[in-house]
Short mmCIF file of C-alpha atoms in Angstrom, two decimals:
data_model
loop_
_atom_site.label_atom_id
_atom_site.label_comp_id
_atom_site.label_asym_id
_atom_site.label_seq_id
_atom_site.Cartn_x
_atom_site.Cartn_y
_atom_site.Cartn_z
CA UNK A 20 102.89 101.98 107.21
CA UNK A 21 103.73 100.51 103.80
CA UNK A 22 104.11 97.30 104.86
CA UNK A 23 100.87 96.80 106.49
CA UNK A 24 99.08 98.78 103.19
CA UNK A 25 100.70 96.24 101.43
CA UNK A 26 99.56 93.18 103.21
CA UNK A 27 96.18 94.33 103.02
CA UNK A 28 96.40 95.07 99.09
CA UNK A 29 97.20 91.39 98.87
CA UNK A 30 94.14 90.38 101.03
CA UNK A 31 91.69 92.73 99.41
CA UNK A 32 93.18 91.73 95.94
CA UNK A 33 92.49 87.44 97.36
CA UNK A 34 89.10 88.99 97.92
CA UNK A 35 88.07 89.88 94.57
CA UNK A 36 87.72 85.86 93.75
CA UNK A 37 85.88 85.44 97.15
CA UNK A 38 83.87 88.47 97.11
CA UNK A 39 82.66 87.06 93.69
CA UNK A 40 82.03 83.91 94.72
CA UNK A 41 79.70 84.89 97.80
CA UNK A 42 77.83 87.51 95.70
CA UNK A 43 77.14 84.79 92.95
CA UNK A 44 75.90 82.28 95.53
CA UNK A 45 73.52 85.04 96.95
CA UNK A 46 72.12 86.15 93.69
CA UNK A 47 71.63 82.74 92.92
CA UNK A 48 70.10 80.82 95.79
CA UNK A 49 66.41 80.83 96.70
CA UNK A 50 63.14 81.98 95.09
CA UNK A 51 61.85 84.49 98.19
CA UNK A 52 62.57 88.17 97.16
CA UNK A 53 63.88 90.37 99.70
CA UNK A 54 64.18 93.88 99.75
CA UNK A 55 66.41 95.70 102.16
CA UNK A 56 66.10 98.99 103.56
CA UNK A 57 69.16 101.37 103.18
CA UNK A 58 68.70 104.76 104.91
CA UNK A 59 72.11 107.18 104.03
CA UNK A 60 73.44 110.45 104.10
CA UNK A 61 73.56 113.11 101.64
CA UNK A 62 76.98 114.05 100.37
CA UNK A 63 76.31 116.58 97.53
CA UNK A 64 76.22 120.03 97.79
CA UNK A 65 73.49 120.46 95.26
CA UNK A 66 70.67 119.05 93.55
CA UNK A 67 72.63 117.77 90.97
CA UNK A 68 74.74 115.93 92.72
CA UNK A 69 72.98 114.65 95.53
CA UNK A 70 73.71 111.32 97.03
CA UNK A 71 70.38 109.86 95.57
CA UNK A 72 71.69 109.32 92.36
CA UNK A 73 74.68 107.33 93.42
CA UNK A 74 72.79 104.86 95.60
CA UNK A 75 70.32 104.30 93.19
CA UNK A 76 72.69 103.36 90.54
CA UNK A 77 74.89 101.39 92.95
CA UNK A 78 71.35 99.58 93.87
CA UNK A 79 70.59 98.91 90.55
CA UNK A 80 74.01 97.42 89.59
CA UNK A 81 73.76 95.10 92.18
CA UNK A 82 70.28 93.87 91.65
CA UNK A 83 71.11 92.89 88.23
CA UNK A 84 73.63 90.21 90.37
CA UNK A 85 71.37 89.75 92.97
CA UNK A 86 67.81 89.28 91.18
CA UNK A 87 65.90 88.08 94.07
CA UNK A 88 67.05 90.61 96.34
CA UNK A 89 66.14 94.66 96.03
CA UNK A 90 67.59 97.57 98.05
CA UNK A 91 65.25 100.62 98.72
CA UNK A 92 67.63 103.73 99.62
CA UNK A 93 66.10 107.24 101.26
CA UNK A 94 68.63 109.79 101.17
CA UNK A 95 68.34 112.66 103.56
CA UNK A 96 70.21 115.43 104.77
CA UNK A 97 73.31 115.88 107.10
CA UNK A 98 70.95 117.58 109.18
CA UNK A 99 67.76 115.48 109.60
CA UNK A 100 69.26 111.64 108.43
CA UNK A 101 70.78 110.75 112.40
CA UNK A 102 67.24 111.70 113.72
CA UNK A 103 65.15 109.97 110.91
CA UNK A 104 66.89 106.52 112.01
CA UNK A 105 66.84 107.15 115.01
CA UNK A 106 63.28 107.52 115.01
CA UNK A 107 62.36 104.68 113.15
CA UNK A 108 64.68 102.32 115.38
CA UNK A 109 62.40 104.15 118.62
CA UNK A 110 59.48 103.00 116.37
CA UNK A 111 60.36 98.92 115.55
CA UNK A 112 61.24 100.10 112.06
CA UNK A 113 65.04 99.85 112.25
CA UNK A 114 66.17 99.97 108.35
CA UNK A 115 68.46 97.01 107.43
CA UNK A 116 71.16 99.48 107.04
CA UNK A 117 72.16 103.47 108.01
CA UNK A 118 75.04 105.22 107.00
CA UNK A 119 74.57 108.09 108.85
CA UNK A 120 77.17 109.94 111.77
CA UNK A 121 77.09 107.19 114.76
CA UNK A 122 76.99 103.82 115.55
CA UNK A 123 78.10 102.94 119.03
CA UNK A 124 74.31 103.41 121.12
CA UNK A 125 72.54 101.09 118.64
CA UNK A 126 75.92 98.68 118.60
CA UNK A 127 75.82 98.99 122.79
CA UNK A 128 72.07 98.38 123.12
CA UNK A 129 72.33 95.27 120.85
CA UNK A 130 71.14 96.57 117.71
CA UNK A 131 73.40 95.28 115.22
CA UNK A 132 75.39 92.65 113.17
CA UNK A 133 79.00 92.27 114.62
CA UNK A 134 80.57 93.00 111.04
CA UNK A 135 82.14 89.69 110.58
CA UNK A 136 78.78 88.70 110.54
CA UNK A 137 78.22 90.35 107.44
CA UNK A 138 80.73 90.90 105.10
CA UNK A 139 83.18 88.43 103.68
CA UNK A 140 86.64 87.98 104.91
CA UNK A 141 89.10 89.95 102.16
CA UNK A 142 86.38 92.72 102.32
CA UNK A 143 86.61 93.34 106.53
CA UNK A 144 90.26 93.23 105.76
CA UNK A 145 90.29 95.88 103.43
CA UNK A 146 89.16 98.64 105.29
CA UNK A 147 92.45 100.89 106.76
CA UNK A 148 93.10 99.73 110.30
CA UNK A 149 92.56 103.16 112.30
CA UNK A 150 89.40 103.15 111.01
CA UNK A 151 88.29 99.40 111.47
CA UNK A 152 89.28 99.78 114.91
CA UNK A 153 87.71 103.05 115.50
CA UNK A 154 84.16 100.75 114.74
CA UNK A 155 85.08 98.13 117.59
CA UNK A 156 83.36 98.17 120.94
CA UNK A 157 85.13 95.22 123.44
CA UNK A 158 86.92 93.66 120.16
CA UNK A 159 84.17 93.39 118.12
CA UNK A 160 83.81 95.91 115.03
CA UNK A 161 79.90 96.97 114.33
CA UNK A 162 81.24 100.41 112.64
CA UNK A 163 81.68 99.92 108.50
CA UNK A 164 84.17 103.08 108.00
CA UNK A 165 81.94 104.83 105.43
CA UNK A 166 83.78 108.14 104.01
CA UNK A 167 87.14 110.04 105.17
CA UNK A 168 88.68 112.99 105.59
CA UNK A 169 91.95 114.44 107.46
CA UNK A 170 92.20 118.32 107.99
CA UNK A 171 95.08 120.03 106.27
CA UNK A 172 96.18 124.20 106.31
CA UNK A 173 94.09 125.81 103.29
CA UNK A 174 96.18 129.07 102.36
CA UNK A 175 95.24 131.97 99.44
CA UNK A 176 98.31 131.99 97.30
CA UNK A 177 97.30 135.37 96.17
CA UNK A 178 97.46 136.76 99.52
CA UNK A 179 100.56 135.35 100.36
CA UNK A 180 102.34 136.70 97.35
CA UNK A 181 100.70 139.73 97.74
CA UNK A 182 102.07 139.85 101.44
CA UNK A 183 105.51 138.22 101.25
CA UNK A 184 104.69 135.14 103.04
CA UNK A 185 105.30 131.07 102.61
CA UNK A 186 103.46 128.74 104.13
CA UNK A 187 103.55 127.79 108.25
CA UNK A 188 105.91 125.11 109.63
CA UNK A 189 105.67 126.43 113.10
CA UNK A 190 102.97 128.32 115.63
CA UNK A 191 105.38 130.79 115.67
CA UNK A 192 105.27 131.11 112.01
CA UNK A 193 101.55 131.21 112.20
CA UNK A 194 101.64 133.73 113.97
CA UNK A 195 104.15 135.43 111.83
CA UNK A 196 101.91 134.81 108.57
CA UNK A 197 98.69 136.19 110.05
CA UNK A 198 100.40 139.28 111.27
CA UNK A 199 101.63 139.78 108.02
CA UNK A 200 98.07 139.33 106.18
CA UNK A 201 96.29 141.11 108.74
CA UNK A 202 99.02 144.23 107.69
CA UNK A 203 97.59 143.28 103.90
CA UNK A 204 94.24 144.16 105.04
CA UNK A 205 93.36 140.93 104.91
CA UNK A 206 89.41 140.35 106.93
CA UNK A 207 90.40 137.14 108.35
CA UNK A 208 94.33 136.47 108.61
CA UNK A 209 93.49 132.78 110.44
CA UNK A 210 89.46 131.90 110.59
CA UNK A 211 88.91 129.86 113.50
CA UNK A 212 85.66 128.16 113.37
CA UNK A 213 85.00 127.16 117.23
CA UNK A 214 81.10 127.64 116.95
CA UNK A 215 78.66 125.08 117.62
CA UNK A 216 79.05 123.55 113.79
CA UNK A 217 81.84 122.05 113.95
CA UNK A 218 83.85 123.10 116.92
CA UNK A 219 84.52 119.67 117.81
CA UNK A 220 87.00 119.45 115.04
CA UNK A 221 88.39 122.36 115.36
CA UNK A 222 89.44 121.55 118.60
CA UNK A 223 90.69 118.35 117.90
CA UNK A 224 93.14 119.41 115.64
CA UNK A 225 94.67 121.92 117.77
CA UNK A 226 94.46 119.49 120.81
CA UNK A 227 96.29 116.79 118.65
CA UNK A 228 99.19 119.36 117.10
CA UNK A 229 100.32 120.01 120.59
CA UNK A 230 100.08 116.08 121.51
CA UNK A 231 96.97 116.17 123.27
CA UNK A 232 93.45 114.76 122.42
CA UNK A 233 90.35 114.06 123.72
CA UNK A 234 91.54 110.70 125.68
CA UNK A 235 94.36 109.19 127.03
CA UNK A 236 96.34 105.98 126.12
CA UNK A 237 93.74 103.76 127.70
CA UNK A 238 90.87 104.97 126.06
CA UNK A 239 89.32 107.49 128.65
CA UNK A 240 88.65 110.88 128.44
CA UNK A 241 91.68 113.40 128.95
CA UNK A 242 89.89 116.85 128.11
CA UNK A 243 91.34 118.57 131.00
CA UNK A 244 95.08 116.83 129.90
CA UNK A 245 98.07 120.00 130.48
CA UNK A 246 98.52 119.78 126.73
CA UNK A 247 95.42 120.35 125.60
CA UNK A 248 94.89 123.53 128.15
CA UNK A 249 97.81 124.34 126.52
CA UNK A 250 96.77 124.81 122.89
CA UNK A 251 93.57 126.52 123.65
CA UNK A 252 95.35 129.24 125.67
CA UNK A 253 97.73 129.50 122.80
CA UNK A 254 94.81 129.78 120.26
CA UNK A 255 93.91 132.83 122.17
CA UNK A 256 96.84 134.62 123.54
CA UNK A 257 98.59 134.27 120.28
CA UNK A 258 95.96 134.82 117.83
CA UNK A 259 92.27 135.91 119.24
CA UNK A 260 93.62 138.30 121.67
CA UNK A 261 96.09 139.73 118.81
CA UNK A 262 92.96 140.22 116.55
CA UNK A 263 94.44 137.87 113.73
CA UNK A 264 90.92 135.64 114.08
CA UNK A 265 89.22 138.52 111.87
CA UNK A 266 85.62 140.17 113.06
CA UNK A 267 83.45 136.94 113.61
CA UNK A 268 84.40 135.81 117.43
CA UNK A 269 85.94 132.18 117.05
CA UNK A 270 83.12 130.70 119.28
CA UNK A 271 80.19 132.46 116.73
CA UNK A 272 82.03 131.70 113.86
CA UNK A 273 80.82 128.24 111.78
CA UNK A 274 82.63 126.31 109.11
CA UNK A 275 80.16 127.05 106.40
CA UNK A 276 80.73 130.31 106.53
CA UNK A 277 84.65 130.49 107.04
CA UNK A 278 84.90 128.10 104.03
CA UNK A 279 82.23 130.67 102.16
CA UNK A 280 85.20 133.48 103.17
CA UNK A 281 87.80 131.32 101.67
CA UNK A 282 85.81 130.28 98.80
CA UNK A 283 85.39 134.41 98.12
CA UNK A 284 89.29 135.29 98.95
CA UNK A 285 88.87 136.90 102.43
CA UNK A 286 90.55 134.41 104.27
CA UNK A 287 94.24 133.78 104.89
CA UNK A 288 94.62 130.60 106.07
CA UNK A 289 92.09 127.82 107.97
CA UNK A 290 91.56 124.59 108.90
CA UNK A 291 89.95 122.59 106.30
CA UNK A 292 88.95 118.88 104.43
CA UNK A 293 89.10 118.13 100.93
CA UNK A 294 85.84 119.67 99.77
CA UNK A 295 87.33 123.00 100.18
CA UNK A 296 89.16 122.78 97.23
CA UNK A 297 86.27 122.20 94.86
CA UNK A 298 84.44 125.41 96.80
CA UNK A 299 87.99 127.12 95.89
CA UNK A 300 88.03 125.72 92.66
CA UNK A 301 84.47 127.01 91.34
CA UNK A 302 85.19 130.77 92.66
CA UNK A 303 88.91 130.77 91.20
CA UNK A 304 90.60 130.83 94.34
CA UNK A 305 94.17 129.89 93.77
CA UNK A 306 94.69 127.77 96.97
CA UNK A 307 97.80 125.63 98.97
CA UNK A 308 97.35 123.04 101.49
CA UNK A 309 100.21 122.30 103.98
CA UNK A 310 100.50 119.85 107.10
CA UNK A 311 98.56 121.39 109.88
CA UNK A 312 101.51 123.11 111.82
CA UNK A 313 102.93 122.12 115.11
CA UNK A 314 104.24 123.71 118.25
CA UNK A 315 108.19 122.81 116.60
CA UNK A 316 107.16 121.67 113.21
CA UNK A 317 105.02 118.73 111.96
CA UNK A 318 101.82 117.99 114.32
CA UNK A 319 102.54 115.15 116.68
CA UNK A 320 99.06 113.85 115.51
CA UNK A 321 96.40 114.62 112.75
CA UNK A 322 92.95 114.27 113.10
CA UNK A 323 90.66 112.09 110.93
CA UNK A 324 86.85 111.62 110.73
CA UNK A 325 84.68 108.94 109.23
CA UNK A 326 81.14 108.42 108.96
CA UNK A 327 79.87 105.40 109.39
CA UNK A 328 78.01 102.15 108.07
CA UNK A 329 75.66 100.08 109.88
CA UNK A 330 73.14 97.18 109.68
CA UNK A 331 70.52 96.55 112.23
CA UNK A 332 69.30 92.92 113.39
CA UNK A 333 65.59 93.83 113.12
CA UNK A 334 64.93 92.67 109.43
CA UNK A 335 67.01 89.48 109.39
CA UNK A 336 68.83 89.70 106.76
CA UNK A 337 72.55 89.45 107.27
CA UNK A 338 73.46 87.27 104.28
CA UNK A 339 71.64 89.56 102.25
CA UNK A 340 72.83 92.71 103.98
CA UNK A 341 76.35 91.50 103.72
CA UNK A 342 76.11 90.54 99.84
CA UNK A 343 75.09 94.24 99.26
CA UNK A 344 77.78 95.38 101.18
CA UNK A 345 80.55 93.17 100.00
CA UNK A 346 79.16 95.08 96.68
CA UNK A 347 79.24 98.48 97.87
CA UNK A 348 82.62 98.35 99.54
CA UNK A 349 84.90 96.88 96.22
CA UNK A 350 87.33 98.96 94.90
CA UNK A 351 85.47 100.19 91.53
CA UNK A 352 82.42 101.79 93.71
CA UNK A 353 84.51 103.06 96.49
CA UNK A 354 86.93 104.75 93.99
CA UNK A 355 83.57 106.16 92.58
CA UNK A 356 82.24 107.36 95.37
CA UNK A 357 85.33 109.19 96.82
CA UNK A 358 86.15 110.72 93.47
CA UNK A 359 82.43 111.90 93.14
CA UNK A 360 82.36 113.35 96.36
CA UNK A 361 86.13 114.19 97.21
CA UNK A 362 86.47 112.46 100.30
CA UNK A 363 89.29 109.95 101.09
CA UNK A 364 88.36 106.26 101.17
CA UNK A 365 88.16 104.06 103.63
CA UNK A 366 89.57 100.84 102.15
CA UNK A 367 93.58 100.45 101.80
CA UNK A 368 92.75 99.13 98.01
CA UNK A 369 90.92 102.46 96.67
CA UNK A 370 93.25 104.18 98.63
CA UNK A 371 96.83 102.81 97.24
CA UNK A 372 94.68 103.37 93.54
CA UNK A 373 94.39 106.85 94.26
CA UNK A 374 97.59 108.02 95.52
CA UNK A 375 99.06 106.52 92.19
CA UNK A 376 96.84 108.04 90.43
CA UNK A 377 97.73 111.48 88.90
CA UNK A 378 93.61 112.24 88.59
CA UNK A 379 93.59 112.23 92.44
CA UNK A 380 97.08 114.07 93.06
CA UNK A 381 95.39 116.75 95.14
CA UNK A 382 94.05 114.51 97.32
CA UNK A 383 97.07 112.16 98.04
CA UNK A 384 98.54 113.89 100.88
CA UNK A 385 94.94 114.09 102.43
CA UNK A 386 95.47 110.02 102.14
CA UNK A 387 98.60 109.86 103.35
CA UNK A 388 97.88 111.53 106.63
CA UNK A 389 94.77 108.74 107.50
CA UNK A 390 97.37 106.17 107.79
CA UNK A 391 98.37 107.72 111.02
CA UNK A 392 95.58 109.88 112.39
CA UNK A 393 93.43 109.86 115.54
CA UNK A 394 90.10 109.63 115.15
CA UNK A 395 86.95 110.91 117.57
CA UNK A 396 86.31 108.48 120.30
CA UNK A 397 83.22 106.95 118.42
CA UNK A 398 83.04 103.54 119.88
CA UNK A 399 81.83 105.50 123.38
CA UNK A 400 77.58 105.58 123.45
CA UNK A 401 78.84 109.08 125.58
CA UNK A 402 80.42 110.74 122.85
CA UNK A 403 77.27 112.28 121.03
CA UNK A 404 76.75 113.83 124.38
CA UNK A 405 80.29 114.70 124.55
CA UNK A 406 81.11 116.30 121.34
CA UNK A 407 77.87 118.22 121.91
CA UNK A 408 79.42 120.02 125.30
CA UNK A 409 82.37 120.72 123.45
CA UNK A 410 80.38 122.44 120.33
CA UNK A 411 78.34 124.39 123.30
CA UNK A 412 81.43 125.30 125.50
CA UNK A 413 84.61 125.32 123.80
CA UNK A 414 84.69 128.91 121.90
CA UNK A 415 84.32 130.72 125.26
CA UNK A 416 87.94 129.58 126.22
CA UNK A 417 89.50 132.23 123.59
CA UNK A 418 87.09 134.83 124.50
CA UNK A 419 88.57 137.86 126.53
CA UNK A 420 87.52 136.35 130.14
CA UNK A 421 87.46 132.72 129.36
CA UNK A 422 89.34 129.91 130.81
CA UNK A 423 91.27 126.90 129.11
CA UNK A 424 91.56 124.93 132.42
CA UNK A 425 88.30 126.25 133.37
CA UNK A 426 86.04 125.22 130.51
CA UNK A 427 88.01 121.84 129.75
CA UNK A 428 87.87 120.87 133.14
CA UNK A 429 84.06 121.50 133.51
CA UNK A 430 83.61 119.36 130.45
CA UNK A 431 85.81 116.82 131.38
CA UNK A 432 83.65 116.24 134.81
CA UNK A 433 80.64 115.85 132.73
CA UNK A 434 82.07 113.48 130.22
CA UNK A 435 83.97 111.13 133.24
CA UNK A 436 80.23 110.97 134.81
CA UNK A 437 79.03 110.20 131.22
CA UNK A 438 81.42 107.74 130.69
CA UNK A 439 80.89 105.42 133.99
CA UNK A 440 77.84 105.45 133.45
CA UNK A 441 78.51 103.61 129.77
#
């Protein structure tokens, strides 16, 4: 893993020249304005912080290079942003670029630049390989990696101490600790957010800890795989069955709200990305994060998610396109925008600057566990349709009359048929 971070640092660092050089030659060439259309997620969790600000600046910093060409961003929300380009691709209005949740329908119904279309060289190089290759469809990448995050064990020190407990290593020891809180009074010894939010992750990690996952070594999908049956039915003989889960029922239970719990010290342990700890943080919850534990020890895989980048064919604009993102994916404005928003980035150069960086110490081991992690099958146009079965389905397999093999399997017919017909 070092060794290939390091060959990239050298690449990216070759880049800065000629990044430079094609961003000059951009700014500098022709007398036709151009202004680009940027649609992109919202990242903040408040007004103050909203994503708005940050592409605006980023905008302006790059128009002061790049005089002849402007970039209009829209911001919306998590919620409405997938739709609202989807929408305006439906209506011949495909923006120049999206960074929203999926890329692989518009990639597979020839919608966009192939990113070596776009951006130069040292900058495709940059971005960490798991990722990159989680953008490809049939070799070719059309996915920009845009934000990471891994999922680690959140734990309340407070509770632990208060109950006698160290952190999990094991299932057993899980187990163990949620007994233990759950004998503390504690409401929800182990939240276990399997409803329609964000069960999909949820899942995942639980899947991958017992060396499952969502597909095989080939690519295809392997819901129904004996592993994966396997750590649902643990899930809920060991833990939902015991009542260690707390009152919610896993399958109505969201990750807003089990993050809220942790955020006001009624939860154990969970599941859980980086932005916990600044939700811990602001309501003085002293917190831990550990590996997610595995049936012996360390997981045999992590998971990892990324949004993503795009930029559609419709306007015509790659060299400008790419020129702004050459711009937006250098190490000084990817540094800024993980720091901003405490997600992990996506580039091996902001990433070896923040894990030796003491500032970003607490997020170093979220880092570190990228290099190696599995990511959702994103380059399949069935996924969306996929992941939304699982969101719907999954939580009934941990409910008293529910059915690991059952549900998984019933899924996994509907995502083979979905996937043939790719």
């Amino acid at each position: 893993m070092r060794k290939g971070r390091t060959a990239l640092t050298v690449a990216a660092a070759l880049g800065v020249v000629a990044a430079s050089s094609l961003l000059t030659a951009c700014g500098s060439g022709g007398s036709d304005a151009v202004t680009l259309k940027l649609v992109a997620a919202d990242y903040g969790d408040s007004e103050a912080n909203g994503s708005q600000k940050y592409w605006d600046d980023l905008a302006a910093g790059f128009e002061k290079q790049h005089p002849n060409i402007k970039v209009d961003v829209d911001v919306h929300s998590w919620d409405v942003v997938d739709k609202k380009v989807k929408d305006m691709v439906a209506a011949g209005h495909a923006p120049d670029m999206a960074q929203i949740g999926a890329y692989a329908d518009y990639a597979a119904a020839g919608k966009l630049y192939s990113v070596d279309k776009l951006l130069s060289v040292p900058v495709q190089a940059d971005f960490v390989g798991q990722m990159s290759q989680a953008g490809e469809i049939k070799g070719a990448q059309y996915g920009m990696p845009f934000a990471a995050s891994t999922r680690r064990l959140f734990y309340n020190k407070k509770l632990f101490t208060q109950a006698g407990i160290t952190p999990p290593k094991t299932w057993a020891d899980l187990v163990s600790d949620a007994k233990a809180l759950k004998a503390q009074g504690v409401r929800y010894p182990f939240a276990l957010p399997l409803g329609t939010e964000e069960a999909q992750a949820e899942t995942l990690i639980w899947m991958l800890s017992n060396g499952g996952g969502y597909t095989d070594n080939v690519g295809s999908y392997a819901l129904d795989d004996k592993k994966n049956v396997e750590a649902m039915s643990w899930l809920k003989n060991n833990l939902v069955t015991k009542g260690l889960t707390g009152p919610t029922a896993p399958g109505e239970l969201n990750r807003t709200p089990a993050f809220q719990a942790f955020a006001k010290g009624q939860v154990g342990m969970l599941s859980g990305h980086p932005t916990l700890m600044n939700m811990a943080k602001s309501k003085g919850v002293s917190y831990g994060d550990v590996a997610i534990p595995g049936p012996d020890g360390t997981p045999r895989s992590t998971m990892g998610v990324t949004d993503w980048m795009m930029a559609f064919k419709q306007g015509g604009h790659p060299k400008e396109t790419g020129a702004f993102l050459d711009y937006a994916y250098n190490k000084k404005n990817v540094l800024d925008f993980s720091r901003k928003y405490t997600v992990a980035p996506v580039t091996v150069s902001a990433s070896n600057a923040m894990t030796s960086s003491p500032k970003d110490k607490a997020l170093r081991p979220f880092i570190d566990e990228l290099a190696g992690a599995t990511y959702y099958p994103a380059n399949k146009t069935s996924w969306p349709e996929v992941s939304a079965e699982i969101k719907k389905q999954i939580g009934s397999t941990v409910t008293p009359q529910g059915s690991a093999a059952g549900t998984l399997g019933a899924i996994q017919n509907d995502a083979a048929a979905a996937e043939s017909a790719e």
